[in-house]
CSV table of C-alpha atoms in Angstrom, one decimal:
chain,number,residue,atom,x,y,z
A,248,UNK,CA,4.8,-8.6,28.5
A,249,UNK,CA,1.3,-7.0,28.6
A,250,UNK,CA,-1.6,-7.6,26.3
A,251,UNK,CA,-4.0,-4.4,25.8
A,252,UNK,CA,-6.8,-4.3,24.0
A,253,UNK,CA,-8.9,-1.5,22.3
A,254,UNK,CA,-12.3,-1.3,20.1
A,255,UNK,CA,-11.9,0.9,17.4
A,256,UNK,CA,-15.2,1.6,16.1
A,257,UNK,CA,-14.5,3.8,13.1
A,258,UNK,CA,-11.3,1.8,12.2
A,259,UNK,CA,-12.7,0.1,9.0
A,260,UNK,CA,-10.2,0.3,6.5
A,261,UNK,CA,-5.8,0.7,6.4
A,262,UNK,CA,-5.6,4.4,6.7
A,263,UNK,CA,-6.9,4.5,10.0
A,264,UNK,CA,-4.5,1.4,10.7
A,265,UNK,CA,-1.4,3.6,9.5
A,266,UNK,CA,-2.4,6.4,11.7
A,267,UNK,CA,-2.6,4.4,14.6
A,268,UNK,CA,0.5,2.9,13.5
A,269,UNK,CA,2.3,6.7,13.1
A,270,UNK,CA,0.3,8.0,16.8
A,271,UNK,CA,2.3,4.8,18.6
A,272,UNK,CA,5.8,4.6,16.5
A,273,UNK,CA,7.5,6.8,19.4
A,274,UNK,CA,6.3,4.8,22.3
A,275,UNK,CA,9.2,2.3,23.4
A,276,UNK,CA,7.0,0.2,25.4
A,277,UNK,CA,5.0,-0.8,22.3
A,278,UNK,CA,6.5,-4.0,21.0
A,279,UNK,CA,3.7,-5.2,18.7
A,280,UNK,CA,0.3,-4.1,16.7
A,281,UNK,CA,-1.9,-6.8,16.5
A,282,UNK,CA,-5.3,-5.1,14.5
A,283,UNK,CA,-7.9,-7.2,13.4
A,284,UNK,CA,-10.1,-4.2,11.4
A,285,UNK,CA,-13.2,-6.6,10.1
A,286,UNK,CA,-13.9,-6.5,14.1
A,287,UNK,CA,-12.4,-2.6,14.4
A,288,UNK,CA,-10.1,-4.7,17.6
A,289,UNK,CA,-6.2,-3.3,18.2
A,290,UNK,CA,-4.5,-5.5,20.3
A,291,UNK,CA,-0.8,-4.2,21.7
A,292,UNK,CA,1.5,-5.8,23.4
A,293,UNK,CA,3.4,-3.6,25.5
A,294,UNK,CA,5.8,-3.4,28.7
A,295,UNK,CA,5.0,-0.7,31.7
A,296,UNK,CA,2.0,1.4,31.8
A,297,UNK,CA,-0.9,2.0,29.3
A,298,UNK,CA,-2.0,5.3,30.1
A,299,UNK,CA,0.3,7.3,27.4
A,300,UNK,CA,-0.8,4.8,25.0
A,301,UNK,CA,-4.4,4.6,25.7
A,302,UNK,CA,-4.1,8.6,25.8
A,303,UNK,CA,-2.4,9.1,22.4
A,304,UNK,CA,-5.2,6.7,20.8
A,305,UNK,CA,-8.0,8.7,22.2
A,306,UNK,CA,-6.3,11.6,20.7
A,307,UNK,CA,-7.2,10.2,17.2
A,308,UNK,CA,-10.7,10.3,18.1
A,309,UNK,CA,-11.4,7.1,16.5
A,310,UNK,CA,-14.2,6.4,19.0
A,311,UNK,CA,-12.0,4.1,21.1
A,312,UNK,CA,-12.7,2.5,24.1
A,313,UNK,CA,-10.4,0.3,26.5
A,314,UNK,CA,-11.2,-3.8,26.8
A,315,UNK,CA,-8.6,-4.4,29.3
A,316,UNK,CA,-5.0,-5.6,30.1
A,317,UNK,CA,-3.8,-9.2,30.9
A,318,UNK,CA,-0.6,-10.8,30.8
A,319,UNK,CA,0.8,-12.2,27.5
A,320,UNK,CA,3.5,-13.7,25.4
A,321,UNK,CA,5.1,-12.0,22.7
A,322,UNK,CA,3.2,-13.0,19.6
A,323,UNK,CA,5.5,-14.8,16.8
A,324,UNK,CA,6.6,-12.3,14.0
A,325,UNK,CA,5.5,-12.8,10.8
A,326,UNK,CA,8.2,-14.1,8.8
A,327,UNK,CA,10.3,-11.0,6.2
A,328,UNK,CA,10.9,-13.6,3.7
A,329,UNK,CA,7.7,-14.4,3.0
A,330,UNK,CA,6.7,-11.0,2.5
A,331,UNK,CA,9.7,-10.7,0.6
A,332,UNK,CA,8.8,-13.6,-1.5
A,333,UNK,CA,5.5,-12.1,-2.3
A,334,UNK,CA,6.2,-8.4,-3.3
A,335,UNK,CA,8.9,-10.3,-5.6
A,336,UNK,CA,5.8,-12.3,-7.5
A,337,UNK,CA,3.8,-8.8,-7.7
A,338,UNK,CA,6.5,-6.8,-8.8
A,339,UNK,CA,7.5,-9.4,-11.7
A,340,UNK,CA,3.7,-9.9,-12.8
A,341,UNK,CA,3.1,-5.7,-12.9
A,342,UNK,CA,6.4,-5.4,-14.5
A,343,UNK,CA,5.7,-8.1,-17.1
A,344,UNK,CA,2.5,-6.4,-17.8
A,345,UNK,CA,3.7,-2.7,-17.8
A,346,UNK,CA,6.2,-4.0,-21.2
A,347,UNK,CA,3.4,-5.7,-22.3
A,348,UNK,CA,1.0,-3.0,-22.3
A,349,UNK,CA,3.5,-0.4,-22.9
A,350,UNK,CA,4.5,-2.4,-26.3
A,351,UNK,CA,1.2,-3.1,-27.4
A,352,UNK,CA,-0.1,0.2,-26.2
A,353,UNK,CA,2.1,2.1,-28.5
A,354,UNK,CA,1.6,-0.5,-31.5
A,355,UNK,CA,-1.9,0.1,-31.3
A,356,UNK,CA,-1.8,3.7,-31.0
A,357,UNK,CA,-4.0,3.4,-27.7
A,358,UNK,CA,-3.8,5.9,-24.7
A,359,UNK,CA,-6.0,3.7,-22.9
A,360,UNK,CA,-3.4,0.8,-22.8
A,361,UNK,CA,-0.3,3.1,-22.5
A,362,UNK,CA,-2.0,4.8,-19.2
A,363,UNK,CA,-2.6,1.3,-17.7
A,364,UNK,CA,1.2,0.4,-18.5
A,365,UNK,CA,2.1,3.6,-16.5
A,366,UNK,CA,-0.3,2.2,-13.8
A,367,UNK,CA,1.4,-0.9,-13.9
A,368,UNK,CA,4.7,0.8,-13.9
A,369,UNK,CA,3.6,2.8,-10.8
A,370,UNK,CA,2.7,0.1,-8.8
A,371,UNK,CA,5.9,-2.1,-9.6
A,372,UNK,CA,8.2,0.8,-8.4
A,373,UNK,CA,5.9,0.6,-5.3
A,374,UNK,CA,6.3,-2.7,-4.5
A,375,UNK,CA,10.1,-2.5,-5.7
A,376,UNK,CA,10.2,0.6,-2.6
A,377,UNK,CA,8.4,-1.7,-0.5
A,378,UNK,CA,10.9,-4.3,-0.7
A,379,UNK,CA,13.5,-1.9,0.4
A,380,UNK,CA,11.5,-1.0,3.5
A,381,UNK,CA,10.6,-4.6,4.9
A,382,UNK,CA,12.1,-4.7,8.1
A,383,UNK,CA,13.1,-1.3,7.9
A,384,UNK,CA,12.4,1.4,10.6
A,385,UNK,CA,9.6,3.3,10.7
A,386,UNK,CA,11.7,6.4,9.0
A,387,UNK,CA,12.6,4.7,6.3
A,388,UNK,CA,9.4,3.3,5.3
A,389,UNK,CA,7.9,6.9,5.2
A,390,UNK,CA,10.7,8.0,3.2
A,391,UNK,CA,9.5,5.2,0.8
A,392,UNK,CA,6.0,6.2,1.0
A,393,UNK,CA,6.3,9.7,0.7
A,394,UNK,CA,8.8,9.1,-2.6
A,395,UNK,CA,6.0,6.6,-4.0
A,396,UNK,CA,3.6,9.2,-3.8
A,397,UNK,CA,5.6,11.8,-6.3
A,398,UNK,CA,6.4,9.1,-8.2
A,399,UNK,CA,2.9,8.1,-8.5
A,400,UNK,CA,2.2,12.1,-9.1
A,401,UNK,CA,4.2,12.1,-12.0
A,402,UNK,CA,3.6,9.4,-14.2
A,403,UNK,CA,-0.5,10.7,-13.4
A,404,UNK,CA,0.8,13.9,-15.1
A,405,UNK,CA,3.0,12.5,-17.3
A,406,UNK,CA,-0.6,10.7,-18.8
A,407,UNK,CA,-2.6,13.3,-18.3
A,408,UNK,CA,-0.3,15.1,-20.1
A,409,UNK,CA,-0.3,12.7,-23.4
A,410,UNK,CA,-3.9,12.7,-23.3
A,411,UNK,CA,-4.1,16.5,-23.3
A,412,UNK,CA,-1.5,16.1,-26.6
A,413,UNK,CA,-3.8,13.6,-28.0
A,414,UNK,CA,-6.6,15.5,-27.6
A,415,UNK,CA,-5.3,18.5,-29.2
A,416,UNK,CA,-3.8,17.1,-32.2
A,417,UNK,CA,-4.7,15.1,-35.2
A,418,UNK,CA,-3.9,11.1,-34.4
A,419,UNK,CA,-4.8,7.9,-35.9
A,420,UNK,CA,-7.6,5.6,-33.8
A,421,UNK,CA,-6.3,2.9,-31.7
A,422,UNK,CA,-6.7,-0.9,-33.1
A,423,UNK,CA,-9.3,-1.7,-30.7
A,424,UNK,CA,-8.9,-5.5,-31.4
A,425,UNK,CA,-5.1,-5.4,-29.2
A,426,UNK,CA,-6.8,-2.9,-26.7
A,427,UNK,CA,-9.6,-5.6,-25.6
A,428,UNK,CA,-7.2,-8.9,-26.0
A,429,UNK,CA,-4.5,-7.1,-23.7
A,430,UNK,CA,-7.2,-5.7,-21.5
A,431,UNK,CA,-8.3,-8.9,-21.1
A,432,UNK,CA,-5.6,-10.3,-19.6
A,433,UNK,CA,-4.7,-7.2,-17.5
A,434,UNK,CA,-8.4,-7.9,-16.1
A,435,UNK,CA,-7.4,-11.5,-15.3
């Protein structure tokens, strides 16, 4: 097993980690991603040549430039179930709080708490997807993405599209008192 490793200088943030991710998916030889973006460093762990590799990266113009190659172990995985456990904990606590805000949302007659439920809402069918696609392949977790995006898409317009109602029609002003006590503990 061979260790490579790259400076990324305008890798700063996830995106630019996916798209790395997506550029090497088709390369057999890549066994593991190792990036470590507060440094913008990508470290791969690879077997045979780096040349494709190093080639597709450049490709990205990302304003990469190659460290070097030695001879490594292959790192430890981190653990599924732990990343299972976690997206379980997020998806309960959104999902508590999209009933929550939903309920008390439409009680109080406020948009502003019903289009935070459908945040919540959004973001628990995310992390619902995204326990589907731990461990998955690569295909399947763009499936999962690309499904959470319309999803996402719709309850936006689906909101937009109640406020665009409200607007347009007579309705009764929201009891501000449940909006800030529920906001309050959506904030914490």
């Amino acid at each position: 097993m061979k260790k490579s490793t790259f400076i990324i200088t305008k890798m700063d943030c996830p995106s630019e980690e996916q798209m790395i991710r997506m550029k090497l998916e088709s390369y057999a030889q890549v066994k593991h991603l190792d990036f470590d973006i507060p440094n913008r460093k990508l470290e791969i762990y690879h077997v045979d040549g780096v040349k494709a590799i190093q080639t597709s990266i450049a490709s990205l113009k990302l304003g990469d430039s190659f460290e070097g190659t030695t001879e490594a172990e292959t790192p430890v995985m981190e653990d599924q179930s732990k990343q299972k456990r976690i997206l379980w904990w997020v998806l309960g606590i959104n999902f508590g709080f999209f009933v929550i805000e939903m309920t008390t949302g439409w009680i109080s007659s406020s948009m502003g708490l019903v289009a935070d439920s459908l945040d919540m809402l959004a973001d628990s069918i995310v992390y619902a997807l995204s326990l589907f696609a731990v461990g998955g392949a690569i295909s399947r977790k763009k499936k999962v993405a690309k499904f959470s995006g319309y999803f996402q898409m719709a309850l936006a317009t689906l909101g937009f599209a109640e406020v665009l109602r409200r607007f347009f029609s007579d309705t009764e002003t929201p009891l501000f008192q449940w909006m800030i006590i529920v906001s309050i503990f959506a904030l914490l």
